[in-house]
PDB file of C-alpha atoms in Angstrom:
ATOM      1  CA  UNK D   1       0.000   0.000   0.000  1.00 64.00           C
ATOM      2  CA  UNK D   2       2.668   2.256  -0.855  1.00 84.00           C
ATOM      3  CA  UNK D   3       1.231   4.676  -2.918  1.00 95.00           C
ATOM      4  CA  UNK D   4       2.952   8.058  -2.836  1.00 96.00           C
ATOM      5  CA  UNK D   5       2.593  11.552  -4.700  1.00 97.00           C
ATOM      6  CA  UNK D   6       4.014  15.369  -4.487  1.00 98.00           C
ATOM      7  CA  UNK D   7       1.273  17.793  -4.763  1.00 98.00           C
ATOM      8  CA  UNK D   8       2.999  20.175  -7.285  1.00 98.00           C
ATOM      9  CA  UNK D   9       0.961  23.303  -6.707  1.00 98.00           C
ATOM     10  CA  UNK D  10      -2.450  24.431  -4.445  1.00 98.00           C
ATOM     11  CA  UNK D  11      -5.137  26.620  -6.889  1.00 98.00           C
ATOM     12  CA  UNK D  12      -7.991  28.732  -5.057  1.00 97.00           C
ATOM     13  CA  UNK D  13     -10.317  30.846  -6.614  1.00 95.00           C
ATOM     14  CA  UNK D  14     -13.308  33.348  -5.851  1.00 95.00           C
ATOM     15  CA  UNK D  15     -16.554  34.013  -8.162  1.00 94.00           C
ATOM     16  CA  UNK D  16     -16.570  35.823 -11.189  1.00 93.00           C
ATOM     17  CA  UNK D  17     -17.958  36.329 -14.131  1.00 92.00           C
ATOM     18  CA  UNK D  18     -16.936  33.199 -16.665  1.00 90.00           C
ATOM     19  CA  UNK D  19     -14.563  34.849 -19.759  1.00 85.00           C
ATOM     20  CA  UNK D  20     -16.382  34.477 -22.851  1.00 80.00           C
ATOM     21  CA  UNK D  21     -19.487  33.542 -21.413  1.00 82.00           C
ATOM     22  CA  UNK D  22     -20.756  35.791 -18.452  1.00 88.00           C
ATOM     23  CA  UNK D  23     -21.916  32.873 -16.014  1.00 90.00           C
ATOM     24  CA  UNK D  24     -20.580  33.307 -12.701  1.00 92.00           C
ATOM     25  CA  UNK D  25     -17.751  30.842 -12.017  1.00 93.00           C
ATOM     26  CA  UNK D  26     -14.789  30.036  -9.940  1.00 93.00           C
ATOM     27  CA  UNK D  27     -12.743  28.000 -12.217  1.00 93.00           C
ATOM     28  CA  UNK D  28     -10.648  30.634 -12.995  1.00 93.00           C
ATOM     29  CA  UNK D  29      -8.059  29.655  -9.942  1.00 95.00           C
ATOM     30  CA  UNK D  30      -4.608  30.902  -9.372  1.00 96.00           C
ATOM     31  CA  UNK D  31      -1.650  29.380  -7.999  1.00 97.00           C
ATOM     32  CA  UNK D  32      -1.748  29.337  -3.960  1.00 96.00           C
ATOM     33  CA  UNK D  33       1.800  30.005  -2.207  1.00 92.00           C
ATOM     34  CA  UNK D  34       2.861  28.869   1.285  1.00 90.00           C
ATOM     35  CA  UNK D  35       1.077  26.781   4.063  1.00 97.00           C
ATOM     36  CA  UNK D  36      -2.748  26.266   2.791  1.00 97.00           C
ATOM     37  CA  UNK D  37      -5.472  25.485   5.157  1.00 98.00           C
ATOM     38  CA  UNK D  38      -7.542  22.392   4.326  1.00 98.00           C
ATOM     39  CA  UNK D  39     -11.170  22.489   6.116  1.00 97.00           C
ATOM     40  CA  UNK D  40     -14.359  20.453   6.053  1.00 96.00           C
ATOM     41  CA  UNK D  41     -15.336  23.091   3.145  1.00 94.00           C
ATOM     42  CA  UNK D  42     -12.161  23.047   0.914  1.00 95.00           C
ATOM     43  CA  UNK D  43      -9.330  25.269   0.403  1.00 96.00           C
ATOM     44  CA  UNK D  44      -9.052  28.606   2.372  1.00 95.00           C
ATOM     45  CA  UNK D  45     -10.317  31.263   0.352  1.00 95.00           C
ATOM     46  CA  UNK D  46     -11.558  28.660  -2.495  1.00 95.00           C
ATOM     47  CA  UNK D  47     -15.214  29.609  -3.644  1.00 92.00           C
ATOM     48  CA  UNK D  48     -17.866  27.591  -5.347  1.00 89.00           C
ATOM     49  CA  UNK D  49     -20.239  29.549  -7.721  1.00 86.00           C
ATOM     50  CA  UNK D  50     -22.771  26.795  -7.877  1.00 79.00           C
ATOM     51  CA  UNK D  51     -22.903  24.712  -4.951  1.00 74.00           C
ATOM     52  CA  UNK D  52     -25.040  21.843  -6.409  1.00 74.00           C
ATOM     53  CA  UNK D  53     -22.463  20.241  -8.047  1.00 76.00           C
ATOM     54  CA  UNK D  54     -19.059  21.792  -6.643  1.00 77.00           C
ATOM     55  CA  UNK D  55     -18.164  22.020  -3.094  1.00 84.00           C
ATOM     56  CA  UNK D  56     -19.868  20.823  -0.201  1.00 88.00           C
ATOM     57  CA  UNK D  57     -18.315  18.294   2.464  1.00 92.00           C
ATOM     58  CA  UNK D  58     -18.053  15.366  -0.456  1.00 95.00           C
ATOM     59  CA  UNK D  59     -16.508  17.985  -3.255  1.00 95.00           C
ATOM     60  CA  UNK D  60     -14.558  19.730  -0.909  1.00 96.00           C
ATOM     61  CA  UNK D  61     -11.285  19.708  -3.088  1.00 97.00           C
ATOM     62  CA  UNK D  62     -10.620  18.691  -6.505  1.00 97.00           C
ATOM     63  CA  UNK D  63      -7.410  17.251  -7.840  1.00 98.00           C
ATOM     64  CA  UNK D  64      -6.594  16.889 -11.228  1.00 98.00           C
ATOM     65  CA  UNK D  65      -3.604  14.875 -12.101  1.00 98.00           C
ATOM     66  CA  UNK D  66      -0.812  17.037 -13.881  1.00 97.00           C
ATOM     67  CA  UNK D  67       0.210  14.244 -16.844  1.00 97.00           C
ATOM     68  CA  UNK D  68      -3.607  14.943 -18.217  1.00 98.00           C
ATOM     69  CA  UNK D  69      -2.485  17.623 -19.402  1.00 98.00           C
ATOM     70  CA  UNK D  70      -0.385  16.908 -21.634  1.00 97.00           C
ATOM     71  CA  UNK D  71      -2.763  14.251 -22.802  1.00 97.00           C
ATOM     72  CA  UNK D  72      -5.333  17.012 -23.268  1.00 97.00           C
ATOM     73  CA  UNK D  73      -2.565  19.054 -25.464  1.00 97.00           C
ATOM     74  CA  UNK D  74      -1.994  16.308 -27.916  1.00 97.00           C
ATOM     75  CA  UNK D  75      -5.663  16.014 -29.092  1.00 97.00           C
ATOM     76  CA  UNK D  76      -6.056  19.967 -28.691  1.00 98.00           C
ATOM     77  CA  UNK D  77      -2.766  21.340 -30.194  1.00 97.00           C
ATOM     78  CA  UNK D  78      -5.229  24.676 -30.655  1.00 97.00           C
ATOM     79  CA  UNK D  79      -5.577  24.732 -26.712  1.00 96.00           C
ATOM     80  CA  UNK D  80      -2.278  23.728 -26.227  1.00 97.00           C
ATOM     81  CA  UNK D  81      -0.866  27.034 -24.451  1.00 97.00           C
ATOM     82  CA  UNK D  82      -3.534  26.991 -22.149  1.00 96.00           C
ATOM     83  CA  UNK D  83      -3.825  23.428 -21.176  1.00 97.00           C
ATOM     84  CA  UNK D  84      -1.079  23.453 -18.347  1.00 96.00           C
ATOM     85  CA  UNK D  85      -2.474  22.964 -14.294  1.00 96.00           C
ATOM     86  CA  UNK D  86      -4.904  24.886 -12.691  1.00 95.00           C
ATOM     87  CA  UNK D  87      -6.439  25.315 -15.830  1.00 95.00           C
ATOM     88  CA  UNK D  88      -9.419  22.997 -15.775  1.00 96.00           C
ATOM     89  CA  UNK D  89     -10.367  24.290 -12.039  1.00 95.00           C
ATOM     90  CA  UNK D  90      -8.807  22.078  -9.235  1.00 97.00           C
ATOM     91  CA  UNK D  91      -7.761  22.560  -5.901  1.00 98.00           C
ATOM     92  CA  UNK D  92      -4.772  20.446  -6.360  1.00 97.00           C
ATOM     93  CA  UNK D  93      -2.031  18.453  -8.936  1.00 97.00           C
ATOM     94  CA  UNK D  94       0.009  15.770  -8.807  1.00 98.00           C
ATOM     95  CA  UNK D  95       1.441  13.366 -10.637  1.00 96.00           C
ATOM     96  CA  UNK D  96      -1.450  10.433  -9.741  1.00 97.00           C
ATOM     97  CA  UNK D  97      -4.096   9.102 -11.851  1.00 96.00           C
ATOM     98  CA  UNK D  98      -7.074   7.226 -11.504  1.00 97.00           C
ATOM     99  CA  UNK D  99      -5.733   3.470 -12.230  1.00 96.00           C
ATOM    100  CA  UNK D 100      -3.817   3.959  -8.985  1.00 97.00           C
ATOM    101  CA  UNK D 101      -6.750   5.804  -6.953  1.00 98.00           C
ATOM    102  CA  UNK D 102      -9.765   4.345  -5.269  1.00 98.00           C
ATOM    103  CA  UNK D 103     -12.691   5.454  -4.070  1.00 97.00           C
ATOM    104  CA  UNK D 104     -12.713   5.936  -0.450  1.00 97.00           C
ATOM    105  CA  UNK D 105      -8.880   5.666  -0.589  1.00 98.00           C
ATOM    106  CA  UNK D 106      -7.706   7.995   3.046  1.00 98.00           C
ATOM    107  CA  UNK D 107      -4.562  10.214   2.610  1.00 98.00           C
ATOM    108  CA  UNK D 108      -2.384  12.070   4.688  1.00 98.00           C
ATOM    109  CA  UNK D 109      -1.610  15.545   3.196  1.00 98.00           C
ATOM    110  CA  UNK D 110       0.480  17.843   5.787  1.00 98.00           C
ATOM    111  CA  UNK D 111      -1.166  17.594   8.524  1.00 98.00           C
ATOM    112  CA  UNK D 112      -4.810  16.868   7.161  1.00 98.00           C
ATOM    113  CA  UNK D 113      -6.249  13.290   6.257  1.00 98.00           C
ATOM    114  CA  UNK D 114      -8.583  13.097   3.193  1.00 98.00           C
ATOM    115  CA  UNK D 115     -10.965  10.823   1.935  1.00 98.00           C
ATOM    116  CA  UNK D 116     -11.550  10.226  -2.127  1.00 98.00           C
ATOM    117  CA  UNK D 117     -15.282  10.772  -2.518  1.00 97.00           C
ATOM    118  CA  UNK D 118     -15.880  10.564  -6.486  1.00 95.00           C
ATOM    119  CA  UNK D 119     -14.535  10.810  -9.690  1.00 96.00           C
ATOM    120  CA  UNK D 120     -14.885  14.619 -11.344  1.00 94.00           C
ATOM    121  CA  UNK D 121     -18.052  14.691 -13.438  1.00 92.00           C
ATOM    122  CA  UNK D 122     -16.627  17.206 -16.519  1.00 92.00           C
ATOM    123  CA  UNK D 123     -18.657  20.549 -17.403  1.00 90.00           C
ATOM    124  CA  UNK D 124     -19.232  22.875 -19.908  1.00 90.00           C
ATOM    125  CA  UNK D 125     -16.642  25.279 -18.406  1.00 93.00           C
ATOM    126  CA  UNK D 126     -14.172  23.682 -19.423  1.00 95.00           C
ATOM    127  CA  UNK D 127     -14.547  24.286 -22.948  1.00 95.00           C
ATOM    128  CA  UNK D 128     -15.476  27.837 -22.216  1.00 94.00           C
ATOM    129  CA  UNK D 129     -12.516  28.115 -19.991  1.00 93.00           C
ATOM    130  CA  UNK D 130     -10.183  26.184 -22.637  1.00 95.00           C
ATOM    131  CA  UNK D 131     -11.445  28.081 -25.685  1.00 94.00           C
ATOM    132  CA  UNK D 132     -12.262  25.014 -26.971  1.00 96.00           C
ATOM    133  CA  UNK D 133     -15.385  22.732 -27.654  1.00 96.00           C
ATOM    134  CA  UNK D 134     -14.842  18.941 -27.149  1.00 97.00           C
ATOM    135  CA  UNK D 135     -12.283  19.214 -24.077  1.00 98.00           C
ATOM    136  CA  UNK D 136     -14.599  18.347 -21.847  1.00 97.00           C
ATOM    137  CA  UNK D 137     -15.888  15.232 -23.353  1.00 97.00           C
ATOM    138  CA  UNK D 138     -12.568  13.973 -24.483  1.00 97.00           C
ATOM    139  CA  UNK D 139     -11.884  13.988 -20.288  1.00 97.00           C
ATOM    140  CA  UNK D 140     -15.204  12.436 -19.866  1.00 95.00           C
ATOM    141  CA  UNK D 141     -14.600   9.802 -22.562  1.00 95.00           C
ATOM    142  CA  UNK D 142     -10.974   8.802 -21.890  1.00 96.00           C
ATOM    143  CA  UNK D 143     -11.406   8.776 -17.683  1.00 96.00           C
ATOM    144  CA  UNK D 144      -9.560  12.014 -17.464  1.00 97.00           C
ATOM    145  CA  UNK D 145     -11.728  13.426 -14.868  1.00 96.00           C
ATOM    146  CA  UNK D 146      -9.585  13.912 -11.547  1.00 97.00           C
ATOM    147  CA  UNK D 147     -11.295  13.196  -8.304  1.00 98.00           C
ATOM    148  CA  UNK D 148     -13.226  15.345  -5.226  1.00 97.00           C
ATOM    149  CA  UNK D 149     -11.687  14.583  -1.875  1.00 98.00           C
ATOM    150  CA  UNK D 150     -13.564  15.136   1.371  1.00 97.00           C
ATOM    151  CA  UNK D 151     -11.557  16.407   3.978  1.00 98.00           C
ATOM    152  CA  UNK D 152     -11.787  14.271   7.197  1.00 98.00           C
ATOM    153  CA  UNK D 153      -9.587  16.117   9.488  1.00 98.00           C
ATOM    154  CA  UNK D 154      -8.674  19.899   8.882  1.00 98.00           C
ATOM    155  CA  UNK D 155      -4.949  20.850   8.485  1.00 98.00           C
ATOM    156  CA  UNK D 156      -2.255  22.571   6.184  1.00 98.00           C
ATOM    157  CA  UNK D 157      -0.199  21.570   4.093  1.00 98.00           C
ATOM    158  CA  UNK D 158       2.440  23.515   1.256  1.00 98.00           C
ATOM    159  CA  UNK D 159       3.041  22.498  -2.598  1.00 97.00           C
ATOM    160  CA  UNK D 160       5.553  20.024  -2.337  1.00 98.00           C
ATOM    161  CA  UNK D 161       3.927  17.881   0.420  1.00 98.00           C
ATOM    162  CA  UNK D 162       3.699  14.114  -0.255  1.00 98.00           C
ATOM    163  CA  UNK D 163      -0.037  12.736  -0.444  1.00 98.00           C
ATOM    164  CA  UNK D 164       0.864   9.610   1.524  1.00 98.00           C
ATOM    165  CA  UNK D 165      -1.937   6.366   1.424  1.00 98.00           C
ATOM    166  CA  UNK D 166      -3.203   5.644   4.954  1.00 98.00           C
ATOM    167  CA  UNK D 167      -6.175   3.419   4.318  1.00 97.00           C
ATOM    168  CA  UNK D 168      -7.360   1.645   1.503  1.00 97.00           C
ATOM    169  CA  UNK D 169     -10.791  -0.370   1.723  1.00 93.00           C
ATOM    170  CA  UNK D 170     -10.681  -4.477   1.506  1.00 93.00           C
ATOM    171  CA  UNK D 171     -12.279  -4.433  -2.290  1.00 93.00           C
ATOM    172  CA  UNK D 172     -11.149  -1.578  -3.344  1.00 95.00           C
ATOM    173  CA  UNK D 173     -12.646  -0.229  -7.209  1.00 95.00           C
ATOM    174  CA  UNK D 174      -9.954   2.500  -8.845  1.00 96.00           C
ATOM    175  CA  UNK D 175     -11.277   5.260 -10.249  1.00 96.00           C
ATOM    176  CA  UNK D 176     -10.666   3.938 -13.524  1.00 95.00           C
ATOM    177  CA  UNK D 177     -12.295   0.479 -13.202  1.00 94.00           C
ATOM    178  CA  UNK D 178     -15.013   2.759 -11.658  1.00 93.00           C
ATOM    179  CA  UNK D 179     -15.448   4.573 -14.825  1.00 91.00           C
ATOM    180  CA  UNK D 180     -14.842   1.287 -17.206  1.00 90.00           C
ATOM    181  CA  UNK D 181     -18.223   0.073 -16.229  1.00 89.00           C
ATOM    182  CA  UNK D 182     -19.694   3.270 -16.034  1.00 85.00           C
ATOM    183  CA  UNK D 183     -18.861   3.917 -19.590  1.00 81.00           C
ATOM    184  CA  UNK D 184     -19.311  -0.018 -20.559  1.00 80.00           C
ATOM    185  CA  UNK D 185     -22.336  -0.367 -23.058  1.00 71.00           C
ATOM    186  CA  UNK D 186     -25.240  -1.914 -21.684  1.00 69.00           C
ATOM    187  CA  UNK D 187     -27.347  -4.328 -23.357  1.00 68.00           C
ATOM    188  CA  UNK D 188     -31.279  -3.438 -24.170  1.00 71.00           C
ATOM    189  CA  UNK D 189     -33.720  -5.171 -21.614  1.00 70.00           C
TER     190      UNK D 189
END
């Protein structure tokens, strides 16, 4: 159960309106420096603009793993420039993926312990945000969706800081089995 992974950078951001669009939105985050306090709620000074499907104690911080990117640049040379990390919204990157993730998986991070909740459902923001239509459901499609963590005990932590499995349930499911069946065809009835 050694599973082990740097967070390379912390991303907060507050409520605006969306570029291009209008829509309030906080996916426009910037880079966080120093300590960072994780709470029940997410990232210090992290907003939400709509709260039914971001935030809240099960989507209380989103990581999206940094190789995506790349990924993401490769089918979207026109995006390219703008595909790097912090781009698509999260809270946090690292160099992790889903095939090594499961859900309910408990991490030490600083001094916080989080939980993996679910797998990132991909919005229409992201094209907006990336300039360009069919980035979101190439992430949908391929399983490039990042995860929501819940935050089970507050603490800080800085960029740099290890993500460190604690806990790892008896039959686990990866994220990316998890999304294998959810993507699998299903028969008629």
């Amino acid at each position: 159960m050694a599973l082990s992974a740097a967070v390379e950078a912390f991303y907060a951001g507050t409520i605006a309106p969306l570029a291009g669009d209008g829509r309030p939105s906080a996916i426009a985050k910037r880079r966080v420096a120093g300590p960072v306090a994780l709470g029940p709620l997410g990232l210090a000074g992290d907003e939400q603009a709509d709260r039914v499907r971001h935030g809240g104690a099960d989507q209380a911080l989103q990581l999206y793993p940094s190789g995506h990117y790349a990924r993401l640049a490769g089918c979207f040379p026109e995006a390219a420039a703008v595909l790097v990390p912090g781009r698509l919204g999260e809270n946090l990157s690292a160099d992790i993926e889903e095939g090594a993730v499961c859900i309910g998986d408990v991490f030490a991070l600083g001094t916080a312990r989080l939980q993996v909740s679910r797998p990132r459902k991909p919005c229409w923001k992201i094209d907006v945000r990336c300039g360009t239509e069919g980035v979101a459901a190439r992430i949908a499609e391929a399983g490039w969706t990042g995860w929501y963590f819940r935050v089970l005990q507050p603490g800080q932590a800085v960029a740099g800081d290890a993500l460190h499995l604690l806990e790892r349930a008896a039959d686990p499911l990866t994220l990316a089995e998890l999304h294998a069946v959810l993507a699998a065809h299903r028969p008629p009835l």
